[in-house]
PDB file of C-alpha atoms in Angstrom:
ATOM      1  CA  MET Q   1       0.158  -0.186  -0.422  1.00  0.00           C
ATOM      2  CA  SER Q   2       2.785   2.182   0.648  1.00  0.00           C
ATOM      3  CA  THR Q   3       5.589   3.580  -1.614  1.00  0.00           C
ATOM      4  CA  ASP Q   4       9.150   4.682  -0.741  1.00  0.00           C
ATOM      5  CA  ASN Q   5       8.173   8.353  -2.972  1.00  0.00           C
ATOM      6  CA  ASN Q   6       5.044   8.146  -0.495  1.00  0.00           C
ATOM      7  CA  GLN Q   7       7.003   7.961   2.487  1.00  0.00           C
ATOM      8  CA  LYS Q   8       8.472  11.277   1.671  1.00  0.00           C
ATOM      9  CA  LYS Q   9       6.030  13.025   1.292  1.00  0.00           C
ATOM     10  CA  GLN Q  10       3.904  12.175   4.298  1.00  0.00           C
ATOM     11  CA  ASP Q  11       4.488  14.276   7.240  1.00  0.00           C
ATOM     12  CA  PRO Q  12       6.216  12.083   9.745  1.00  0.00           C
ATOM     13  CA  LYS Q  13       4.976  13.997  12.707  1.00  0.00           C
ATOM     14  CA  LEU Q  14       1.051  12.797  11.920  1.00  0.00           C
ATOM     15  CA  THR Q  15      -0.697  10.940  14.571  1.00  0.00           C
ATOM     16  CA  ALA Q  16      -2.951   8.202  13.682  1.00  0.00           C
ATOM     17  CA  GLU Q  17      -5.948  10.406  14.058  1.00  0.00           C
ATOM     18  CA  GLU Q  18      -4.808  13.020  11.844  1.00  0.00           C
ATOM     19  CA  TYR Q  19      -3.287  10.311   9.330  1.00  0.00           C
ATOM     20  CA  LEU Q  20      -7.203   8.777   8.834  1.00  0.00           C
ATOM     21  CA  SER Q  21      -8.184  12.463   9.329  1.00  0.00           C
ATOM     22  CA  ILE Q  22      -6.695  13.683   5.874  1.00  0.00           C
ATOM     23  CA  LEU Q  23      -7.128  10.094   4.740  1.00  0.00           C
ATOM     24  CA  THR Q  24     -10.542   9.899   4.421  1.00  0.00           C
ATOM     25  CA  GLY Q  25     -10.542  13.484   3.452  1.00  0.00           C
ATOM     26  CA  GLN Q  26     -10.413  12.569   0.259  1.00  0.00           C
ATOM     27  CA  ILE Q  27     -13.399  10.181   0.162  1.00  0.00           C
ATOM     28  CA  ARG Q  28     -16.462  11.152  -1.449  1.00  0.00           C
ATOM     29  CA  SER Q  29     -18.503   8.179  -0.144  1.00  0.00           C
ATOM     30  CA  LYS Q  30     -19.696   8.776   3.220  1.00  0.00           C
ATOM     31  CA  LYS Q  31     -21.343   4.736   3.799  1.00  0.00           C
ATOM     32  CA  ALA Q  32     -16.579   3.580   2.084  1.00  0.00           C
ATOM     33  CA  ARG Q  33     -15.501   6.276   3.993  1.00  0.00           C
ATOM     34  CA  PHE Q  34     -15.884   5.247   7.048  1.00  0.00           C
ATOM     35  CA  MET Q  35     -15.303   0.988   6.429  1.00  0.00           C
ATOM     36  CA  VAL Q  36     -12.524   1.949   4.965  1.00  0.00           C
ATOM     37  CA  GLY Q  37     -11.325   4.502   8.114  1.00  0.00           C
ATOM     38  CA  ARG Q  38     -12.216   1.131  10.765  1.00  0.00           C
ATOM     39  CA  GLU Q  39     -10.349  -0.685   8.414  1.00  0.00           C
ATOM     40  CA  ILE Q  40      -7.401   1.654   8.031  1.00  0.00           C
ATOM     41  CA  GLN Q  41      -7.719   2.525  11.783  1.00  0.00           C
ATOM     42  CA  ASN Q  42      -7.270  -1.405  12.045  1.00  0.00           C
ATOM     43  CA  HIS Q  43      -4.440  -1.800  10.316  1.00  0.00           C
ATOM     44  CA  ILE Q  44      -2.585   0.195  11.538  1.00  0.00           C
ATOM     45  CA  GLU Q  45      -3.104  -0.328  15.467  1.00  0.00           C
ATOM     46  CA  ASP Q  46      -1.946  -3.885  14.371  1.00  0.00           C
ATOM     47  CA  GLN Q  47       1.380  -3.093  13.349  1.00  0.00           C
ATOM     48  CA  ILE Q  48       1.570  -0.847  16.013  1.00  0.00           C
ATOM     49  CA  ALA Q  49       1.382  -3.383  18.499  1.00  0.00           C
ATOM     50  CA  ALA Q  50       3.743  -5.507  16.463  1.00  0.00           C
ATOM     51  CA  TYR Q  51       6.322  -3.315  16.183  1.00  0.00           C
ATOM     52  CA  GLN Q  52       6.459  -2.751  20.223  1.00  0.00           C
ATOM     53  CA  ASP Q  53       6.339  -6.755  20.782  1.00  0.00           C
ATOM     54  CA  ALA Q  54       9.462  -5.846  18.033  1.00  0.00           C
ATOM     55  CA  GLY Q  55      10.822  -3.517  21.326  1.00  0.00           C
ATOM     56  CA  MET Q  56      10.006  -0.909  19.929  1.00  0.00           C
ATOM     57  CA  THR Q  57       8.176   2.582  22.152  1.00  0.00           C
ATOM     58  CA  SER Q  58       5.039   2.941  21.502  1.00  0.00           C
ATOM     59  CA  GLU Q  59       5.013   7.002  20.269  1.00  0.00           C
ATOM     60  CA  GLU Q  60       8.003   5.213  17.258  1.00  0.00           C
ATOM     61  CA  ALA Q  61       5.486   1.826  16.686  1.00  0.00           C
ATOM     62  CA  ALA Q  62       2.690   4.419  16.265  1.00  0.00           C
ATOM     63  CA  GLN Q  63       5.291   7.300  13.242  1.00  0.00           C
ATOM     64  CA  GLN Q  64       6.609   3.751  11.779  1.00  0.00           C
ATOM     65  CA  ALA Q  65       3.346   2.165  11.713  1.00  0.00           C
ATOM     66  CA  ILE Q  66       2.091   5.687   9.746  1.00  0.00           C
ATOM     67  CA  ARG Q  67       4.750   5.921   8.171  1.00  0.00           C
ATOM     68  CA  GLN Q  68       4.469   2.290   6.508  1.00  0.00           C
ATOM     69  CA  MET Q  69       0.770   3.305   5.785  1.00  0.00           C
ATOM     70  CA  GLY Q  70       2.093   5.520   3.195  1.00  0.00           C
ATOM     71  CA  ASP Q  71       0.762   9.623   2.152  1.00  0.00           C
ATOM     72  CA  PRO Q  72      -2.326   9.614   3.296  1.00  0.00           C
ATOM     73  CA  VAL Q  73      -3.945  11.847   0.083  1.00  0.00           C
ATOM     74  CA  SER Q  74      -2.683   9.417  -2.427  1.00  0.00           C
ATOM     75  CA  VAL Q  75      -3.712   6.400  -0.324  1.00  0.00           C
ATOM     76  CA  GLY Q  76      -7.273   8.646  -0.428  1.00  0.00           C
ATOM     77  CA  ILE Q  77      -7.608   9.544  -3.202  1.00  0.00           C
ATOM     78  CA  ASP Q  78      -6.990   5.521  -4.257  1.00  0.00           C
ATOM     79  CA  MET Q  79      -9.830   4.237  -2.225  1.00  0.00           C
ATOM     80  CA  ASP Q  80     -11.667   6.678  -3.833  1.00  0.00           C
ATOM     81  CA  ARG Q  81     -11.363   5.975  -6.582  1.00  0.00           C
ATOM     82  CA  ILE Q  82     -12.322   2.171  -5.759  1.00  0.00           C
ATOM     83  CA  HIS Q  83     -15.032   3.145  -3.511  1.00  0.00           C
ATOM     84  CA  ARG Q  84     -16.389   5.776  -6.606  1.00  0.00           C
ATOM     85  CA  PRO Q  85     -20.158   7.263  -4.947  1.00  0.00           C
ATOM     86  CA  ARG Q  86     -23.072   6.041  -7.268  1.00  0.00           C
ATOM     87  CA  ALA Q  87     -24.234   8.016 -10.454  1.00  0.00           C
ATOM     88  CA  GLY Q  88     -26.770  10.349  -8.460  1.00  0.00           C
ATOM     89  CA  TRP Q  89     -29.009   9.290 -12.293  1.00  0.00           C
ATOM     90  CA  LYS Q  90     -32.919  11.084 -10.049  1.00  0.00           C
ATOM     91  CA  ILE Q  91     -30.636  14.156 -10.604  1.00  0.00           C
ATOM     92  CA  ILE Q  92     -29.864  14.028 -14.013  1.00  0.00           C
ATOM     93  CA  GLY Q  93     -32.961  13.088 -14.959  1.00  0.00           C
ATOM     94  CA  ILE Q  94     -34.686  15.908 -13.367  1.00  0.00           C
ATOM     95  CA  ILE Q  95     -31.902  18.497 -14.967  1.00  0.00           C
ATOM     96  CA  LEU Q  96     -33.411  16.645 -18.391  1.00  0.00           C
ATOM     97  CA  LEU Q  97     -36.994  17.534 -17.574  1.00  0.00           C
ATOM     98  CA  ILE Q  98     -35.723  20.832 -16.933  1.00  0.00           C
ATOM     99  CA  SER Q  99     -34.470  20.961 -20.235  1.00  0.00           C
ATOM    100  CA  ILE Q 100     -37.075  20.058 -21.600  1.00  0.00           C
ATOM    101  CA  LEU Q 101     -39.841  22.261 -20.432  1.00  0.00           C
ATOM    102  CA  GLY Q 102     -37.505  25.386 -21.703  1.00  0.00           C
ATOM    103  CA  LEU Q 103     -37.150  24.570 -24.704  1.00  0.00           C
ATOM    104  CA  TRP Q 104     -41.493  23.959 -24.996  1.00  0.00           C
ATOM    105  CA  ALA Q 105     -41.713  27.267 -23.276  1.00  0.00           C
ATOM    106  CA  GLN Q 106     -39.029  29.147 -25.607  1.00  0.00           C
ATOM    107  CA  TYR Q 107     -41.279  27.271 -28.306  1.00  0.00           C
ATOM    108  CA  PHE Q 108     -44.954  28.385 -27.185  1.00  0.00           C
ATOM    109  CA  PHE Q 109     -43.880  31.454 -25.781  1.00  0.00           C
ATOM    110  CA  PHE Q 110     -41.674  32.661 -27.781  1.00  0.00           C
ATOM    111  CA  TYR Q 111     -41.194  31.430 -31.634  1.00  0.00           C
ATOM    112  CA  ARG Q 112     -45.070  30.362 -31.842  1.00  0.00           C
ATOM    113  CA  PHE Q 113     -47.160  33.200 -29.616  1.00  0.00           C
ATOM    114  CA  ALA Q 114     -44.124  36.083 -29.840  1.00  0.00           C
ATOM    115  CA  ASP Q 115     -45.344  38.617 -32.540  1.00  0.00           C
ATOM    116  CA  ASP Q 116     -44.232  39.546 -35.800  1.00  0.00           C
ATOM    117  CA  LEU Q 117     -42.682  42.531 -34.735  1.00  0.00           C
ATOM    118  CA  GLN Q 118     -40.420  40.824 -32.165  1.00  0.00           C
ATOM    119  CA  LEU Q 119     -39.405  37.797 -34.344  1.00  0.00           C
ATOM    120  CA  HIS Q 120     -38.122  40.207 -37.194  1.00  0.00           C
ATOM    121  CA  GLN Q 121     -36.078  42.032 -34.240  1.00  0.00           C
ATOM    122  CA  ALA Q 122     -34.317  38.601 -32.696  1.00  0.00           C
ATOM    123  CA  LEU Q 123     -34.380  36.247 -35.541  1.00  0.00           C
ATOM    124  CA  SER Q 124     -32.750  36.330 -38.523  1.00  0.00           C
ATOM    125  CA  HIS Q 125     -33.355  32.972 -39.872  1.00  0.00           C
ATOM    126  CA  ARG Q 126     -37.055  31.222 -40.163  1.00  0.00           C
ATOM    127  CA  PRO Q 127     -38.958  30.589 -35.933  1.00  0.00           C
ATOM    128  CA  ALA Q 128     -38.672  26.640 -36.835  1.00  0.00           C
ATOM    129  CA  ILE Q 129     -34.974  26.720 -38.248  1.00  0.00           C
ATOM    130  CA  VAL Q 130     -33.848  28.705 -34.795  1.00  0.00           C
ATOM    131  CA  PHE Q 131     -35.538  26.198 -32.141  1.00  0.00           C
ATOM    132  CA  LEU Q 132     -34.126  23.624 -33.639  1.00  0.00           C
ATOM    133  CA  ARG Q 133     -30.619  25.007 -33.577  1.00  0.00           C
ATOM    134  CA  GLN Q 134     -31.851  26.372 -29.443  1.00  0.00           C
ATOM    135  CA  CYS Q 135     -32.286  22.150 -29.454  1.00  0.00           C
ATOM    136  CA  GLN Q 136     -29.061  21.294 -30.867  1.00  0.00           C
ATOM    137  CA  PHE Q 137     -27.360  23.265 -28.515  1.00  0.00           C
ATOM    138  CA  THR Q 138     -29.265  21.991 -25.243  1.00  0.00           C
ATOM    139  CA  LEU Q 139     -28.770  18.574 -26.418  1.00  0.00           C
ATOM    140  CA  MET Q 140     -24.474  19.440 -26.734  1.00  0.00           C
ATOM    141  CA  GLY Q 141     -24.919  21.372 -23.621  1.00  0.00           C
ATOM    142  CA  PHE Q 142     -26.577  18.366 -21.292  1.00  0.00           C
ATOM    143  CA  ALA Q 143     -24.296  15.301 -23.057  1.00  0.00           C
ATOM    144  CA  VAL Q 144     -21.244  17.640 -22.238  1.00  0.00           C
ATOM    145  CA  MET Q 145     -22.206  18.179 -18.186  1.00  0.00           C
ATOM    146  CA  ILE Q 146     -23.002  14.019 -18.502  1.00  0.00           C
ATOM    147  CA  LEU Q 147     -19.357  13.928 -19.460  1.00  0.00           C
ATOM    148  CA  ILE Q 148     -17.813  15.972 -17.854  1.00  0.00           C
ATOM    149  CA  TYR Q 149     -20.195  14.134 -14.498  1.00  0.00           C
ATOM    150  CA  LEU Q 150     -19.151  10.958 -15.298  1.00  0.00           C
ATOM    151  CA  THR Q 151     -15.229  12.323 -15.480  1.00  0.00           C
ATOM    152  CA  ASP Q 152     -12.821  10.496 -12.890  1.00  0.00           C
ATOM    153  CA  TYR Q 153     -10.655  13.966 -11.626  1.00  0.00           C
ATOM    154  CA  SER Q 154      -9.045  12.054  -9.921  1.00  0.00           C
ATOM    155  CA  ILE Q 155      -6.941  10.992 -13.218  1.00  0.00           C
ATOM    156  CA  LEU Q 156      -5.546  14.815 -13.078  1.00  0.00           C
ATOM    157  CA  GLY Q 157      -3.525  13.662  -9.820  1.00  0.00           C
ATOM    158  CA  LYS Q 158      -1.269  11.885 -11.286  1.00  0.00           C
ATOM    159  CA  TYR Q 159      -1.111  13.470 -14.830  1.00  0.00           C
ATOM    160  CA  GLY Q 160      -1.496  17.001 -13.807  1.00  0.00           C
ATOM    161  CA  ARG Q 161       1.741  17.758 -15.483  1.00  0.00           C
ATOM    162  CA  GLN Q 162       1.990  15.596 -17.965  1.00  0.00           C
ATOM    163  CA  LEU Q 163      -1.973  16.417 -18.891  1.00  0.00           C
ATOM    164  CA  GLY Q 164      -1.028  19.961 -18.695  1.00  0.00           C
ATOM    165  CA  ILE Q 165       1.962  20.711 -20.748  1.00  0.00           C
ATOM    166  CA  LEU Q 166      -0.378  18.542 -23.553  1.00  0.00           C
ATOM    167  CA  PHE Q 167      -3.319  21.205 -22.867  1.00  0.00           C
ATOM    168  CA  LEU Q 168      -1.242  24.069 -23.319  1.00  0.00           C
ATOM    169  CA  SER Q 169       1.390  23.153 -26.360  1.00  0.00           C
ATOM    170  CA  SER Q 170      -2.134  22.318 -28.268  1.00  0.00           C
ATOM    171  CA  LEU Q 171      -3.251  25.403 -27.964  1.00  0.00           C
ATOM    172  CA  VAL Q 172      -0.594  26.897 -29.420  1.00  0.00           C
ATOM    173  CA  ILE Q 173      -0.662  24.745 -32.631  1.00  0.00           C
ATOM    174  CA  LEU Q 174      -4.194  24.881 -32.990  1.00  0.00           C
ATOM    175  CA  CYS Q 175      -3.763  28.614 -33.144  1.00  0.00           C
ATOM    176  CA  GLN Q 176      -1.221  28.692 -35.821  1.00  0.00           C
ATOM    177  CA  LEU Q 177      -2.795  26.624 -38.010  1.00  0.00           C
ATOM    178  CA  PRO Q 178      -3.943  28.254 -41.604  1.00  0.00           C
ATOM    179  CA  PHE Q 179      -8.069  27.505 -41.783  1.00  0.00           C
ATOM    180  CA  LEU Q 180      -8.376  28.727 -38.053  1.00  0.00           C
ATOM    181  CA  PRO Q 181      -9.648  31.838 -38.046  1.00  0.00           C
ATOM    182  CA  ILE Q 182      -8.694  35.339 -37.069  1.00  0.00           C
ATOM    183  CA  MET Q 183     -11.038  37.549 -36.180  1.00  0.00           C
ATOM    184  CA  ASN Q 184     -10.138  41.212 -35.261  1.00  0.00           C
ATOM    185  CA  GLY Q 185      -6.580  39.974 -34.808  1.00  0.00           C
ATOM    186  CA  SER Q 186      -6.403  37.633 -32.093  1.00  0.00           C
ATOM    187  CA  HIS Q 187      -8.643  33.676 -32.076  1.00  0.00           C
ATOM    188  CA  TRP Q 188     -10.574  35.173 -29.145  1.00  0.00           C
ATOM    189  CA  TYR Q 189     -13.390  32.626 -29.569  1.00  0.00           C
ATOM    190  CA  LEU Q 190     -10.620  30.402 -28.199  1.00  0.00           C
ATOM    191  CA  LYS Q 191     -10.924  31.752 -24.988  1.00  0.00           C
ATOM    192  CA  CYS Q 192     -13.239  29.403 -23.257  1.00  0.00           C
ATOM    193  CA  ILE Q 193     -11.602  26.559 -24.128  1.00  0.00           C
ATOM    194  CA  MET Q 194      -8.526  28.340 -21.867  1.00  0.00           C
ATOM    195  CA  TYR Q 195     -11.463  27.255 -18.585  1.00  0.00           C
ATOM    196  CA  LEU Q 196     -10.231  23.748 -19.534  1.00  0.00           C
ATOM    197  CA  PHE Q 197      -6.998  24.447 -17.777  1.00  0.00           C
ATOM    198  CA  VAL Q 198      -8.385  25.757 -14.089  1.00  0.00           C
ATOM    199  CA  PRO Q 199      -9.115  21.510 -12.905  1.00  0.00           C
ATOM    200  CA  LEU Q 200      -5.519  20.675 -14.658  1.00  0.00           C
ATOM    201  CA  PHE Q 201      -4.112  23.431 -12.668  1.00  0.00           C
ATOM    202  CA  GLY Q 202      -5.690  21.867  -9.424  1.00  0.00           C
ATOM    203  CA  GLY Q 203      -3.632  18.259 -11.119  1.00  0.00           C
ATOM    204  CA  ILE Q 204      -0.401  19.846 -11.049  1.00  0.00           C
ATOM    205  CA  LEU Q 205      -0.673  21.257  -7.148  1.00  0.00           C
ATOM    206  CA  TYR Q 206      -1.379  18.102  -6.080  1.00  0.00           C
ATOM    207  CA  GLN Q 207       1.893  17.098  -8.481  1.00  0.00           C
ATOM    208  CA  TYR Q 208       3.405  19.171  -5.730  1.00  0.00           C
ATOM    209  CA  ARG Q 209       1.918  19.107  -2.518  1.00  0.00           C
ATOM    210  CA  ASN Q 210       4.725  18.771   0.549  1.00  0.00           C
ATOM    211  CA  THR Q 211       7.388  20.352  -1.929  1.00  0.00           C
ATOM    212  CA  GLY Q 212       7.206  23.381  -0.174  1.00  0.00           C
ATOM    213  CA  LEU Q 213       9.046  27.093  -1.855  1.00  0.00           C
ATOM    214  CA  TYR Q 214      10.230  24.921  -4.058  1.00  0.00           C
ATOM    215  CA  GLY Q 215       6.844  23.446  -5.441  1.00  0.00           C
ATOM    216  CA  ILE Q 216       5.197  26.944  -5.005  1.00  0.00           C
ATOM    217  CA  ALA Q 217       7.981  28.262  -7.140  1.00  0.00           C
ATOM    218  CA  LYS Q 218       6.655  26.350  -9.676  1.00  0.00           C
ATOM    219  CA  SER Q 219       3.031  26.810  -9.927  1.00  0.00           C
ATOM    220  CA  LEU Q 220       3.335  30.173 -10.103  1.00  0.00           C
ATOM    221  CA  LEU Q 221       5.629  29.192 -12.742  1.00  0.00           C
ATOM    222  CA  TRP Q 222       2.644  27.436 -14.906  1.00  0.00           C
ATOM    223  CA  LEU Q 223       0.394  30.265 -14.144  1.00  0.00           C
ATOM    224  CA  LEU Q 224       2.790  32.514 -16.890  1.00  0.00           C
ATOM    225  CA  ALA Q 225       2.713  29.586 -18.876  1.00  0.00           C
ATOM    226  CA  ALA Q 226      -0.728  29.880 -19.336  1.00  0.00           C
ATOM    227  CA  PHE Q 227      -0.562  33.315 -18.992  1.00  0.00           C
ATOM    228  CA  PHE Q 228       1.470  33.591 -21.908  1.00  0.00           C
ATOM    229  CA  VAL Q 229      -0.120  31.337 -23.815  1.00  0.00           C
ATOM    230  CA  GLY Q 230      -3.704  32.963 -23.857  1.00  0.00           C
ATOM    231  CA  VAL Q 231      -2.172  36.519 -24.375  1.00  0.00           C
ATOM    232  CA  LYS Q 232       0.280  35.801 -27.062  1.00  0.00           C
ATOM    233  CA  TRP Q 233      -1.377  33.036 -29.201  1.00  0.00           C
ATOM    234  CA  ILE Q 234      -5.389  33.827 -28.674  1.00  0.00           C
ATOM    235  CA  GLY Q 235      -5.277  37.392 -28.057  1.00  0.00           C
ATOM    236  CA  GLY Q 236      -7.830  38.992 -28.219  1.00  0.00           C
ATOM    237  CA  GLY Q 237      -6.912  41.247 -24.425  1.00  0.00           C
ATOM    238  CA  LEU Q 238      -6.000  40.106 -20.819  1.00  0.00           C
ATOM    239  CA  ALA Q 239      -9.370  39.013 -20.317  1.00  0.00           C
TER     240      ALA Q 239
END
């Protein structure tokens, strides 16, 4: 369950209670949190008893048992991946129903019964075509929501830096493609894609945990790299 790398990152002064609190804090399922916490606690207590039988003091035995367990954050994330909470399909169904009701309201109160002047001012195409496009956008948004909801974000903690390099370099390459339109001297329509850097940066911060000032400096460099890509290649202002 433990590795040398995890042991280096772990704070050797953690008590058993603190260790379990950090570990179970990574687990989203309340039921699994209690079950895993009890199992880990029993394992630590057994290890402490074994080390005391080998001649260690109670404090030395406790520290060695905790150290052998590995980094509590890494172990907790592994446990969370095993005991992932079930998808809330009821909530997803409610969101789908609300989306359908929203489309229905738009159709009957705007596209169907709105007066000619309002339609003339708001629409450049026929109402039926515009409504069909609205349905497509709603379904696409719902599909993206499902994809994001079902994504296992723990992978970002493992490959945050690698994914960050791939993301920023892909944006640079994308902005250099000759067939990609340039509007007002920039690719401003790509700005929304930069929001994907936020969860990636969370994974990057996780990889730099417990590295002190070195990790802070590296993290700031990542922010500067994202800022440079946004200003230099995407353009369109500092927003």
